[in-house]
Coordinates of C-alpha atoms in Angstrom, one line a residue:
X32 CA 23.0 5.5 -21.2
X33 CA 23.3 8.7 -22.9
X34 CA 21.7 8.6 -26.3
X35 CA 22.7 11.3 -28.8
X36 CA 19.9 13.3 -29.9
X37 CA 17.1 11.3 -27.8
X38 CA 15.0 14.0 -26.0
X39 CA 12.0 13.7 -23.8
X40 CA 10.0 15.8 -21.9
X41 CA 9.4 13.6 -19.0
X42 CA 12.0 10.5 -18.1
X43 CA 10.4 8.6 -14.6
X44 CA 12.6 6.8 -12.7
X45 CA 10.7 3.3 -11.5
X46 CA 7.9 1.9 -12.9
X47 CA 5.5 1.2 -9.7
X48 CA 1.9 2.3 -9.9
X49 CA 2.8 5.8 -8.9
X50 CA 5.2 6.1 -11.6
X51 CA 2.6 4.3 -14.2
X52 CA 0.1 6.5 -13.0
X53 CA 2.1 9.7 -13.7
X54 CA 2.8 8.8 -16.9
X55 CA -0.7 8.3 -18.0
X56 CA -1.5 11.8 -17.1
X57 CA 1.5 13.2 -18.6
X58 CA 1.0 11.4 -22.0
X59 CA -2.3 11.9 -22.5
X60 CA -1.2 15.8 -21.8
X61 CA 0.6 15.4 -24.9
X62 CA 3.9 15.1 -23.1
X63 CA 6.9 12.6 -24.8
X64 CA 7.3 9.9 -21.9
X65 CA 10.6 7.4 -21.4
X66 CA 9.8 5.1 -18.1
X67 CA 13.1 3.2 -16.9
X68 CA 12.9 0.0 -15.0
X69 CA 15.7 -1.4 -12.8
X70 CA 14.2 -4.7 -13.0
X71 CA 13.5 -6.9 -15.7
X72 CA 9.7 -6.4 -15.0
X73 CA 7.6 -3.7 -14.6
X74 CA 5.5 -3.2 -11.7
X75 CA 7.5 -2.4 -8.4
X76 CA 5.3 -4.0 -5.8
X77 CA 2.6 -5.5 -8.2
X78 CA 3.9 -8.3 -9.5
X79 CA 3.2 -11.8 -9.3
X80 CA 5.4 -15.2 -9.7
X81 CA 6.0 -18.6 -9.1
X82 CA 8.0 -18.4 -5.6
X83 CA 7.5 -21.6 -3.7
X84 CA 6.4 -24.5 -6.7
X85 CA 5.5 -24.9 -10.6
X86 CA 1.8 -23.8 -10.8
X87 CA 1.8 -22.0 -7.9
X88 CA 1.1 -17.9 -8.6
X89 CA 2.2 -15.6 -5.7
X90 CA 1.5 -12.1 -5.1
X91 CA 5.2 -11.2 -4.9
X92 CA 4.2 -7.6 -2.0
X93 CA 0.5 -6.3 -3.0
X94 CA -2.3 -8.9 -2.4
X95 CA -5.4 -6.9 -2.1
X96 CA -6.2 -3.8 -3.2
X97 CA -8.8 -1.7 -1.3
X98 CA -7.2 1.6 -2.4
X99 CA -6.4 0.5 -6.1
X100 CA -10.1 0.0 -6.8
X101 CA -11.7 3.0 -5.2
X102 CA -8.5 5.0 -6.6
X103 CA -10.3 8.3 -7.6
X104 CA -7.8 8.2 -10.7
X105 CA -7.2 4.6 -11.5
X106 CA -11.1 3.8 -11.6
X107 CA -11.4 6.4 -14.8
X108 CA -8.8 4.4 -16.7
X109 CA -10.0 1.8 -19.2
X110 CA -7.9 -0.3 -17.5
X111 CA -10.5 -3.3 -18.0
X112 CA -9.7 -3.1 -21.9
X113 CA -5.9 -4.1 -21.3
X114 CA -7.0 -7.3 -18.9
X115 CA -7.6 -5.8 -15.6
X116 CA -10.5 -8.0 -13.8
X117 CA -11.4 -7.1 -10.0
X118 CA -12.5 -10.3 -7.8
X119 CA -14.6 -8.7 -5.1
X120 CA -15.2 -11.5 -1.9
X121 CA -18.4 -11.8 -0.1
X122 CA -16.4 -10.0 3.0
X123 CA -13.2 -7.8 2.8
X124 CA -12.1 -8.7 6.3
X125 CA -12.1 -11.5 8.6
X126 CA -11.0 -10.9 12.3
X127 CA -10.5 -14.5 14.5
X128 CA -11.0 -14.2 18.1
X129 CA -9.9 -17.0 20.9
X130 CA -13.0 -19.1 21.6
X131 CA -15.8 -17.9 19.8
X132 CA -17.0 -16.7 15.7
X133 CA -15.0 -14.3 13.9
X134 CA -15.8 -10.6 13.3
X135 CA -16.5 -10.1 9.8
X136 CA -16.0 -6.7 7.6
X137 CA -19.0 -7.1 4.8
X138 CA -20.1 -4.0 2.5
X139 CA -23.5 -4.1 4.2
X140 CA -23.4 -2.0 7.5
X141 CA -26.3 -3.8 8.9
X142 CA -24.2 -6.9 8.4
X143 CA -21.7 -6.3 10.0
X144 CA -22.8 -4.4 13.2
X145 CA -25.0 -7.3 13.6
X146 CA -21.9 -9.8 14.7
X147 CA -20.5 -6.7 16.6
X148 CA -23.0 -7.2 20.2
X149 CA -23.6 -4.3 22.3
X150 CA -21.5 -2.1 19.9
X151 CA -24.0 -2.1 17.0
X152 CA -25.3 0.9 17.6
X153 CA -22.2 2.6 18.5
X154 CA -20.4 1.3 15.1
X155 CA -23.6 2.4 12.6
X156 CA -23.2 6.1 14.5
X157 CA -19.4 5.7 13.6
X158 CA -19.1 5.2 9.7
X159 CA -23.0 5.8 9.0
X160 CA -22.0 9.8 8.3
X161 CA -19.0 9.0 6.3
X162 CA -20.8 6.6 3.5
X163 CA -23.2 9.6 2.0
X164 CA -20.4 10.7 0.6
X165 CA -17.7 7.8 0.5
X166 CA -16.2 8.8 -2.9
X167 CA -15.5 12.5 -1.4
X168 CA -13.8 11.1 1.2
X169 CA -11.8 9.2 -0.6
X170 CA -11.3 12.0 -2.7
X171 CA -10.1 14.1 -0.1
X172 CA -8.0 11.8 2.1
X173 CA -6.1 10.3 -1.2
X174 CA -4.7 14.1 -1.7
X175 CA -2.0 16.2 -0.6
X176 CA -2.6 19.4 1.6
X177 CA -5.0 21.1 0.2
X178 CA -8.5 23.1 0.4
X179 CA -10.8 20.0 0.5
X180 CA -13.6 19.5 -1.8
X181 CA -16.0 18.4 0.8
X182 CA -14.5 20.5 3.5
X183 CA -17.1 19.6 6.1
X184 CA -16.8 16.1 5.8
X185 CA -13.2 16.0 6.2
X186 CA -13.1 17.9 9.0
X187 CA -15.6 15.8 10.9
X188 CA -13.0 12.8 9.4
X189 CA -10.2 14.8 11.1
X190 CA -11.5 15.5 14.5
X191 CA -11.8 11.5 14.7
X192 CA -8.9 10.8 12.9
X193 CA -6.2 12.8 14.6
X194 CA -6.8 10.6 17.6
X195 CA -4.7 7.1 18.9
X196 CA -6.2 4.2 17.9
X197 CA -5.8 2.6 20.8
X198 CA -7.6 5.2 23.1
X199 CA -10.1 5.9 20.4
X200 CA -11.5 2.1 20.4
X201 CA -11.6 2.0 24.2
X202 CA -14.0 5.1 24.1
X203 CA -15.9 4.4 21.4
X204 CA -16.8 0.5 21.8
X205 CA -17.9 -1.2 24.9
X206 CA -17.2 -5.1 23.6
X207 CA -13.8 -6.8 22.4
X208 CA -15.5 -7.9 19.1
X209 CA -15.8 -4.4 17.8
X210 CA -12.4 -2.9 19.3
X211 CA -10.9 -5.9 17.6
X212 CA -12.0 -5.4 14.1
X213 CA -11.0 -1.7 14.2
X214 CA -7.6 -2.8 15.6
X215 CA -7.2 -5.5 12.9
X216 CA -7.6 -2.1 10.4
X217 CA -5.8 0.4 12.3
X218 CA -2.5 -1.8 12.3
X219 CA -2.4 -0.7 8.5
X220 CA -0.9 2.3 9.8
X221 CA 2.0 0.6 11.0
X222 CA 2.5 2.6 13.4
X223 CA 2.4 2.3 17.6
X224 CA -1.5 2.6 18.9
X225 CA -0.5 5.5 20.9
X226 CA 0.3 8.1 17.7
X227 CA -1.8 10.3 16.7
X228 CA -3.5 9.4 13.0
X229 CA -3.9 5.6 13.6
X230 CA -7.4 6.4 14.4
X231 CA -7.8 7.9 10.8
X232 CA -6.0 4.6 9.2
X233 CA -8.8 2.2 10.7
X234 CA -12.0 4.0 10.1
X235 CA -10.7 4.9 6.5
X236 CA -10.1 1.1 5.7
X237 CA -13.3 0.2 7.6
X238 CA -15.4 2.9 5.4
X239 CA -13.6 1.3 2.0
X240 CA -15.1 -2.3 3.5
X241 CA -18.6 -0.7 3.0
X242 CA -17.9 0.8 -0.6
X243 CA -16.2 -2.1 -2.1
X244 CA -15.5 -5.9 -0.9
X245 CA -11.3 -5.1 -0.9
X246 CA -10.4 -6.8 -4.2
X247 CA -7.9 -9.1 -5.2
X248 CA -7.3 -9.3 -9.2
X249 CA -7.6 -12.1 -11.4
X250 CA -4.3 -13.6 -12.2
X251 CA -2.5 -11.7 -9.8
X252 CA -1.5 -7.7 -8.7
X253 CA 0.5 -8.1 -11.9
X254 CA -2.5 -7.7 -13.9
X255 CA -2.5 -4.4 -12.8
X256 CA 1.0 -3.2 -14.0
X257 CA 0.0 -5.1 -17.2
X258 CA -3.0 -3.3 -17.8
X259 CA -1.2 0.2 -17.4
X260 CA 2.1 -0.7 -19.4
X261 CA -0.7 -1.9 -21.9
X262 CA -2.6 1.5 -21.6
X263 CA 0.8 3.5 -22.0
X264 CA 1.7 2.1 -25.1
X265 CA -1.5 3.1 -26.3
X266 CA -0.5 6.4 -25.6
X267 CA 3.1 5.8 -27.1
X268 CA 4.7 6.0 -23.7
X269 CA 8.3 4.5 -24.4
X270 CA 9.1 2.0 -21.6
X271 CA 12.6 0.6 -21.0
X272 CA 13.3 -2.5 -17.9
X273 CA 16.1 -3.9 -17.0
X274 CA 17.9 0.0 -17.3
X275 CA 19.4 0.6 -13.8
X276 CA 20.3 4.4 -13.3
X277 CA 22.9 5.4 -10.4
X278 CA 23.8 9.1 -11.8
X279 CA 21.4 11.8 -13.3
X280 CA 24.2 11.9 -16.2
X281 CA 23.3 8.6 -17.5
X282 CA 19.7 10.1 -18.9
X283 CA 19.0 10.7 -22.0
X284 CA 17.9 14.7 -22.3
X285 CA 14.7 15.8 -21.2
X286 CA 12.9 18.5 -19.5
X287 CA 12.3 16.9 -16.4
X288 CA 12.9 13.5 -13.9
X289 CA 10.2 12.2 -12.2
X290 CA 11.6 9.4 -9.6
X291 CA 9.3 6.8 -8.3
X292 CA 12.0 5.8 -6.0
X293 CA 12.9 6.1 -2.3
X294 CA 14.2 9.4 -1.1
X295 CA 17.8 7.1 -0.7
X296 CA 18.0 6.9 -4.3
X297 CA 17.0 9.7 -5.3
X298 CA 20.3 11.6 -2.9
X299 CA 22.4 8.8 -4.6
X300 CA 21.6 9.6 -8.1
X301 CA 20.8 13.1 -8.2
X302 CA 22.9 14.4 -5.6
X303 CA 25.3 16.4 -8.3
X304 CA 22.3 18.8 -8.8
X305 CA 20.6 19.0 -5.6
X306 CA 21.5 21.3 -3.0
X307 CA 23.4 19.4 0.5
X308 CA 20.7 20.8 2.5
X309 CA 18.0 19.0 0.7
X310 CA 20.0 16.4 1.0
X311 CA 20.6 16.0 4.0
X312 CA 16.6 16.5 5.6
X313 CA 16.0 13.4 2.5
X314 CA 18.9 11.7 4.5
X315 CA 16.3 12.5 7.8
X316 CA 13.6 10.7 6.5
X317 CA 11.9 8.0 9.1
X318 CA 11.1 4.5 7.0
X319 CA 9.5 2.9 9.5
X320 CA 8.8 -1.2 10.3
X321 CA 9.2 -3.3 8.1
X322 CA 7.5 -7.0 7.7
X323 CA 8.5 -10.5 7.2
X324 CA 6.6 -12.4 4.7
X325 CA 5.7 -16.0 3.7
X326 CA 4.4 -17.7 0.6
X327 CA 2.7 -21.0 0.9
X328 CA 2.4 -23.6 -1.3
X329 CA -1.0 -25.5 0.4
X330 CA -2.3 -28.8 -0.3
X331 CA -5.8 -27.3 0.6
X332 CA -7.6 -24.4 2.6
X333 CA -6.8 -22.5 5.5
X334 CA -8.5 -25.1 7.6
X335 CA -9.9 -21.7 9.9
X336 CA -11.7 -22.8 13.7
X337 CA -14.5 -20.3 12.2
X338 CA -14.9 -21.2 8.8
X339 CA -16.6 -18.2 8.0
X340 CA -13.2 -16.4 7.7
X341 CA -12.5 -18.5 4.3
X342 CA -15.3 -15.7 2.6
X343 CA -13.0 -12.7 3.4
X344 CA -10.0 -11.5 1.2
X345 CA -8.1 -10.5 4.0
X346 CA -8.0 -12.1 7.5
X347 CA -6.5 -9.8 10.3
X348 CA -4.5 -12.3 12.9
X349 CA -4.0 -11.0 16.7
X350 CA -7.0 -11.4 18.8
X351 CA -7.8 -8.7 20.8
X352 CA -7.1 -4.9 20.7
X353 CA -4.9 -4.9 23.9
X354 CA -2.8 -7.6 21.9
X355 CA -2.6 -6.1 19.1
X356 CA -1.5 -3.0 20.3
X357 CA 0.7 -4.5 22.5
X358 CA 2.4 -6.2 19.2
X359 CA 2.7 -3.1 17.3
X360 CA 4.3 -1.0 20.2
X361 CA 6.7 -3.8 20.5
X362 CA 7.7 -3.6 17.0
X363 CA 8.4 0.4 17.3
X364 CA 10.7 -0.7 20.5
X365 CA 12.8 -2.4 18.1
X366 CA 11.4 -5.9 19.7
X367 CA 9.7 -9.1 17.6
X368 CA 6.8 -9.7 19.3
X369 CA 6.3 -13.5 20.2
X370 CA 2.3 -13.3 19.0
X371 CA 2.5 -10.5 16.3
X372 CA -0.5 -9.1 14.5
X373 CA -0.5 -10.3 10.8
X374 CA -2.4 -10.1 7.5
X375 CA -3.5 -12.9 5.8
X376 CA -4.5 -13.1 2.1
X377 CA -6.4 -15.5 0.5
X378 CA -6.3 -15.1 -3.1
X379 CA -6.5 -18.8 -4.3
X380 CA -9.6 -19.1 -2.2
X381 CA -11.5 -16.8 -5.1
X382 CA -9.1 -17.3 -8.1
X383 CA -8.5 -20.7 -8.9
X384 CA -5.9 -20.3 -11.7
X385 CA -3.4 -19.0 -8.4
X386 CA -3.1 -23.0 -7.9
X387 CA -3.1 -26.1 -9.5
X388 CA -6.4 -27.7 -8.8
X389 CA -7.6 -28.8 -5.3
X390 CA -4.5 -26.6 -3.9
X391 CA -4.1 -23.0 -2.6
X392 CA -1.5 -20.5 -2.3
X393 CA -0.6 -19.0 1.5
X394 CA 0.0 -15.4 1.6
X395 CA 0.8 -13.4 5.1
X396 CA 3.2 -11.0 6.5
X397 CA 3.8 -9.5 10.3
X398 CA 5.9 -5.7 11.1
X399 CA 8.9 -6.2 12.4
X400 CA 11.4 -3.5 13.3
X401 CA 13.3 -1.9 10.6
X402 CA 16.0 -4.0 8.7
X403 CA 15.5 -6.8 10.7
X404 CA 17.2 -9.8 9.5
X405 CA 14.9 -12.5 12.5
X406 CA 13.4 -15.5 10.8
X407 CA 10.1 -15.2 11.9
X408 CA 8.8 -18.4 10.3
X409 CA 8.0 -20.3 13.4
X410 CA 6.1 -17.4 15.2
X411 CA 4.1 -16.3 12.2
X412 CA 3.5 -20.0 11.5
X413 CA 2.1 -20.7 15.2
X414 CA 0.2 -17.1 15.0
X415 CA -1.8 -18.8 12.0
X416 CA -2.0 -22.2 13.6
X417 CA -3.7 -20.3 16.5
X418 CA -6.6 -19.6 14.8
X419 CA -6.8 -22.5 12.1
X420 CA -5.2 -25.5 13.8
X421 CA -3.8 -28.3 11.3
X422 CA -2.7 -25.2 8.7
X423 CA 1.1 -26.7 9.4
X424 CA -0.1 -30.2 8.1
X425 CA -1.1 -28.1 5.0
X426 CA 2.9 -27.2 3.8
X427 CA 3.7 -28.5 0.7
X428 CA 6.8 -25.2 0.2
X429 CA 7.3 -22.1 1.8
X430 CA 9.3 -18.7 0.6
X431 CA 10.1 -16.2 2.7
X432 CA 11.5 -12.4 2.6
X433 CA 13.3 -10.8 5.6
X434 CA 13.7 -6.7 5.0
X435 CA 17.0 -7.5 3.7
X436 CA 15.3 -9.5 1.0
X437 CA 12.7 -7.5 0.3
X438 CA 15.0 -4.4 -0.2
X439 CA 16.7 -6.4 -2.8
X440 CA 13.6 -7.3 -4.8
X441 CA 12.2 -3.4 -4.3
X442 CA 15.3 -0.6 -3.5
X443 CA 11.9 1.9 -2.2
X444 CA 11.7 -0.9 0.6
X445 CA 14.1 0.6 2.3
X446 CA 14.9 -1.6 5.9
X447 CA 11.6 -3.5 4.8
X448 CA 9.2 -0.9 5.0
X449 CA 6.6 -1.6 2.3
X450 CA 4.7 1.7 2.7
X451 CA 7.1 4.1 1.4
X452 CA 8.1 5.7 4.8
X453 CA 6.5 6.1 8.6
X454 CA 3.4 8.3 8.1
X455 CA 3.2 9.6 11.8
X456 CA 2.3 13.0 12.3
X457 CA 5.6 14.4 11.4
X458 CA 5.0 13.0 8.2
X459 CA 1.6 12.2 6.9
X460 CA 1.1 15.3 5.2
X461 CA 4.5 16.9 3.7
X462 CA 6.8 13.4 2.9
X463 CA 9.3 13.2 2.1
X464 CA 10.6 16.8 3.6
X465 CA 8.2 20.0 4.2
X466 CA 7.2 21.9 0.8
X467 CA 4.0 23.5 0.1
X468 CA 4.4 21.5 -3.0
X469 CA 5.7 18.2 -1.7
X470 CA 6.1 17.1 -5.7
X471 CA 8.9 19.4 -7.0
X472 CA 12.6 19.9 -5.0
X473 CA 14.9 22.6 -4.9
X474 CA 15.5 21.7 -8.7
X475 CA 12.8 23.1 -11.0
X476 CA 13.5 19.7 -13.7
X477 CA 13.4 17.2 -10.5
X478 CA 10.5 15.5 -9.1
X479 CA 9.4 13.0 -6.7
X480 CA 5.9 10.4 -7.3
X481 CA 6.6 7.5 -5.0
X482 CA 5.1 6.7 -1.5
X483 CA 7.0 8.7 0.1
X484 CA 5.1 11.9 -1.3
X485 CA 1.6 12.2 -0.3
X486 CA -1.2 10.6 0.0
X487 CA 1.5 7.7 0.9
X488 CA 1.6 4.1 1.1
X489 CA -0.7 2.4 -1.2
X490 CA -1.7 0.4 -4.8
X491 CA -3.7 4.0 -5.3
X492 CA -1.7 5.7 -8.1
X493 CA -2.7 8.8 -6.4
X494 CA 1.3 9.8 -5.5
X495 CA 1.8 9.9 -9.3
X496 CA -1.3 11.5 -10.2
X497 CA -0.9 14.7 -8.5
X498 CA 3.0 14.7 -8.8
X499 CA 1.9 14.4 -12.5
X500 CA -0.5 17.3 -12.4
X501 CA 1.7 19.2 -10.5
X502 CA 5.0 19.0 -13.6
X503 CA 2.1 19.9 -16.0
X504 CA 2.1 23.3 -14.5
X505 CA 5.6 24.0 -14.8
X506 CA 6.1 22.1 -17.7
X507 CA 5.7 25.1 -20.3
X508 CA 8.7 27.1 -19.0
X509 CA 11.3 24.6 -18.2
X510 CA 14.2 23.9 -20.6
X511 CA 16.1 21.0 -21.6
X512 CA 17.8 19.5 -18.6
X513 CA 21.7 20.3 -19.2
X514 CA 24.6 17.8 -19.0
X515 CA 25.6 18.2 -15.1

C-alpha cells in the first residue's frame, strides 16, 4: 500500500473507539490523520447488524455502555450532532434470584437499598462517599498511573478496591440479595473472585448505576462509531476500511503508528522495527476468558418470573454470590461451568426500531475459558430459562459466536477475550508490558491505544485519549518514519 509522496503525521491501525478517540484529539491538535480499517466497516466492537432475521438489528459485541456515556472524553464531543442518541432505562441492572423479586440497580440510592433487606444501611455507607464526587472518580479510575486529581478519594477507592470480591461481599453484607447484586457487577472483571481488584470492578459499575441508568443507543452501538467517523471528517481525518496491514512497510509515510490492535498484531506487523525483547514480554501477555454469545430473534419479551427485570438494560444471570463465584473460578480452571453467570441485554425492550413490530431481539453472553470452541447454546439457554421460564418457546433464530468466531470478526479478541486482555493485578495498571508511559514502545514513531493499554477494557475511548495526548508530546521532534 505504499503511496508515493502521501505523508501523514499520524497513521492508526484499527478503527475501534480507542482508535476513533485518538484521532479526534490528534486532529483537532492540528495533526494530518489516515485511520486504516481491516474490515469493511468501521467500529471494531460497536457495530450492529442483521445476524439472525430481516429486520432484526443486533448489537454485534457492545450492548450497553455504562463507560461510553460517563467517558470523561467522549461526553465533551458533539457527538449528538453526527446522530448519537443515549436510551437511559428506568434501572441499569436487574439481578434474578431463585424464589423470590429481583434485586434492581436504579440511579436513586434510596431505591435501591430499599429492595436490598438488612443490608440497606450497609450499601448507602458503601457508595454514599463515592457519589459527591462521581465524575472524579471516574476521572481518576479511567487513567493510567498517575498523581490523581482527587487523590483522597481514590485512595479511599483503593483501600476497598484492592480487595477479592468474593471475601469483600461476605464482610460487607449480611443478606444474599445484596452480595448478589455486587457479584452480578463484579463478574465484569472477568476474573476469579479470589484476585485481588474484583472488588474495585463491582463497586465502580455499581457507583456508574447511580450516575447514569447504563445506556443503550438508539439504532444500535453502531451509532456510536457513526457519530465519530462523522465527527472526524469534520475534522478532515482521512479514513480508509477494508485496508488490511500485515507489515509496517505497507504504510504510506508518516511520523508515527498508532495501533488500536492486540499486542499479537502489533509483534506480527511491526516486528522488523521492534526490538526481540519487547517482543517477546508482548508475546507474555495474559488474554484472559473469553465468552460465548447468542443473538435472538424473539417473537416477544423475555417472559422474566419477576417482571420487574424487563425495566433494566442489563440483567445479571447466576443467583447467588457463592454461585457465581463458583462459575467464574471454574472458567479460570479452564472448565465450562454447567450454570454460568451471564449478561443479558435488552435493547429491543427500549428501542423498538431493533425489531420488527411486536418482536424483540435476545442479546447474552457467558466467560468461558480462553479459545474455547464448546457450544454453549444449551446451558446458556437453560441459565435464561431458569429465571424466565417459556423464553425457549420464544425462538424464532438464533446466532451464535464461539472465541474462534469472534476472533475472526475482531483480530483484538484474541482466544475470545472481549476486554482487550486479563486485568489482574499483574496487569491492571501497566498493559500491555511495564513502562512508565505504557503508550509509546521501545520505538519513538510506534504506539499502542487499544484495550490492552490502560484504563482497559471498555466503550470509554479513554485508551485512545491519553495514548493520543501522550504522541502530542513527542510529536514536535520526531521525523518521518523511514522505509524499514
Amino acid at each position: 500500500m505504499k503511496q508515493g509522496s502521501e505523508e501523514f503525521d499520524v497513521c492508526i491501525i484499527g478503527s475501534g473507539p480507542n482508535g476513533l478517540a485518538a484521532a479526534s484529539v490528534l486532529a483537532q491538535a492540528g495533526a494530518s490523520v489516515l485511520i486504516l480499517e481491516a474490515a469493511e466497516t468501521f467500529g471494531g466492537g460497536t457495530r450492529t447488524g442483521e445476524l439472525t432475521l430481516p429486520g432484526f438489528r443486533h448489537d454485534i459485541c457492545s450492548g450497553a455502555h455504562p463507560m461510553g456515556v460517563l467517558s470523561p472524553y467522549l461526553k465533551t464531543l458533539p457527538l449528538e450532532k453526527f446522530g448519537l442518541r443515549w436510551i437511559e432505562p428506568p434501572a441499569s441492572v436487574a439481578h434474578p434470584l431463585d424464589g423470590e423479586p429481583a434485586v434492581l440497580l436504579r440511579k436513586s440510592t434510596e431505591e435501591t437499598a430499599e429492595n436490598l433487606g438488612i443490608d440497606k444501611a450497609a450499601y448507602l455507607r458503601l457508595v454514599e462517599p463515592f457519589l459527591r464526587n462521581p465524575d472524579g472518580l471516574i476521572e481518576d479510575a479511567l487513567a493510567p498511573l498517575r498523581i490523581p486529581k482527587n487523590p483522597f478519594l481514590l485512595a479511599r477507592f483503593g483501600m476497598l478496591g484492592l480487595r477479592p470480591a468474593q471475601s469483600f461481599a461476605k464482610s460487607r453484607f449480611k443478606g444474599q440479595r445484596a452480595k448478589a447484586l455486587f457479584a452480578g457487577c463484579a463478574g465484569h472483571s472477568i476474573l476469579s473472585f479470589d484476585q485481588p481488584l474484583t472488588t474495585a470492578i463491582g463497586l465502580l459499575f455499581l457507583l456508574t448505576g447511580h450516575m447514569r441508568s447504563w445506556p443503550i443507543v438508539e439504532g444500535g452501538s453502531q451509532m456510536i462509531t457513526e457519530s465519530l467517523v462523522g465527527y472526524l471528517k469534520s475534522l478532515k481525518v482521512e479514513m480508509r476500511s477494508g485496508n488490511a496491514v500485515s507489515d509496517i512497510n505497507e504504510l504510506p509515510r508518516s511520523r508515527v503508528v498508532l495501533f488500536d490492535t492486540s499486542p499479537a498484531q502489533v509483534t506480527r506487523i511491526a516486528q522488523k522495527i521492534l526490538p526481540v525483547s519487547y517482543i517477546r514480554r508482548l508475546q507474555s501477555y495474559k488474554y484472559g476468558p473469553g465468552v460465548f454469545k447468542i443473538d435472538w430473534a424473539l417473537s416477544g419479551q423475555i417472559p422474566w418470573s419477576d417482571p420487574k427485570c424487563i425495566e433494566a438494560s442489563t440483567v445479571h444471570l447466576g443467583g447467588t454470590l457463592e454461585e457465581i463465584a463458583f462459575a467464574e473460578s471454574e472458567v479460570w480452571k479452564g472448565r465450562h461451568p454447567e450454570k454460568p453467570y451471564a449478561l443479558v441485554i435488552q435493547q429491543s425492550q427500549f428501542d423498538e426500531g431493533r425489531a420488527p413490530k411486536g418482536k424483540h431481539t435476545g442479546y447474552a453472553y457467558c466467560h468461558v475459558p480462553n479459545g474455547s470452541r464448546v457450544d454453549l447454546t444449551e446451558v446458556l439457554e437453560n441459565q435464561i430459562e431458569r429465571f424466565a421460564p417459556g423464553f425457549k418457546d420464544l425462538i424464532l433464530a438464533r446466532h451464535t459466536m464461539n472465541t474462534g468466531d469472534l476472533e475472526k470478526y475482531n483480530e483484538n479478541y484474541i482466544g475470545g477475550a472481549i476486554t482487550g486482555g486479563a486485568a489482574d493485578i499483574t496487569q491492571a495498571f501497566f498493559r500491555p508490558v511495564f513502562r512508565l508511559n505504557p503508550y509509546s514502545t521501545p520505538n519513538p514513531h510506534l504506539f499502542l491505544c487499544s484495550a490492552s493499554t490502560p484504563p482497559g477494557g471498555g466503550v470509554h475511548g479513554m485508551c485512545g485519549y491519553y495514548a493520543a495526548k501522550s504522541i502530542l508530546k513527542k510529536l514536535p521532534s520526531i521525523g518521518l518514519l523511514k522505509t524499514y
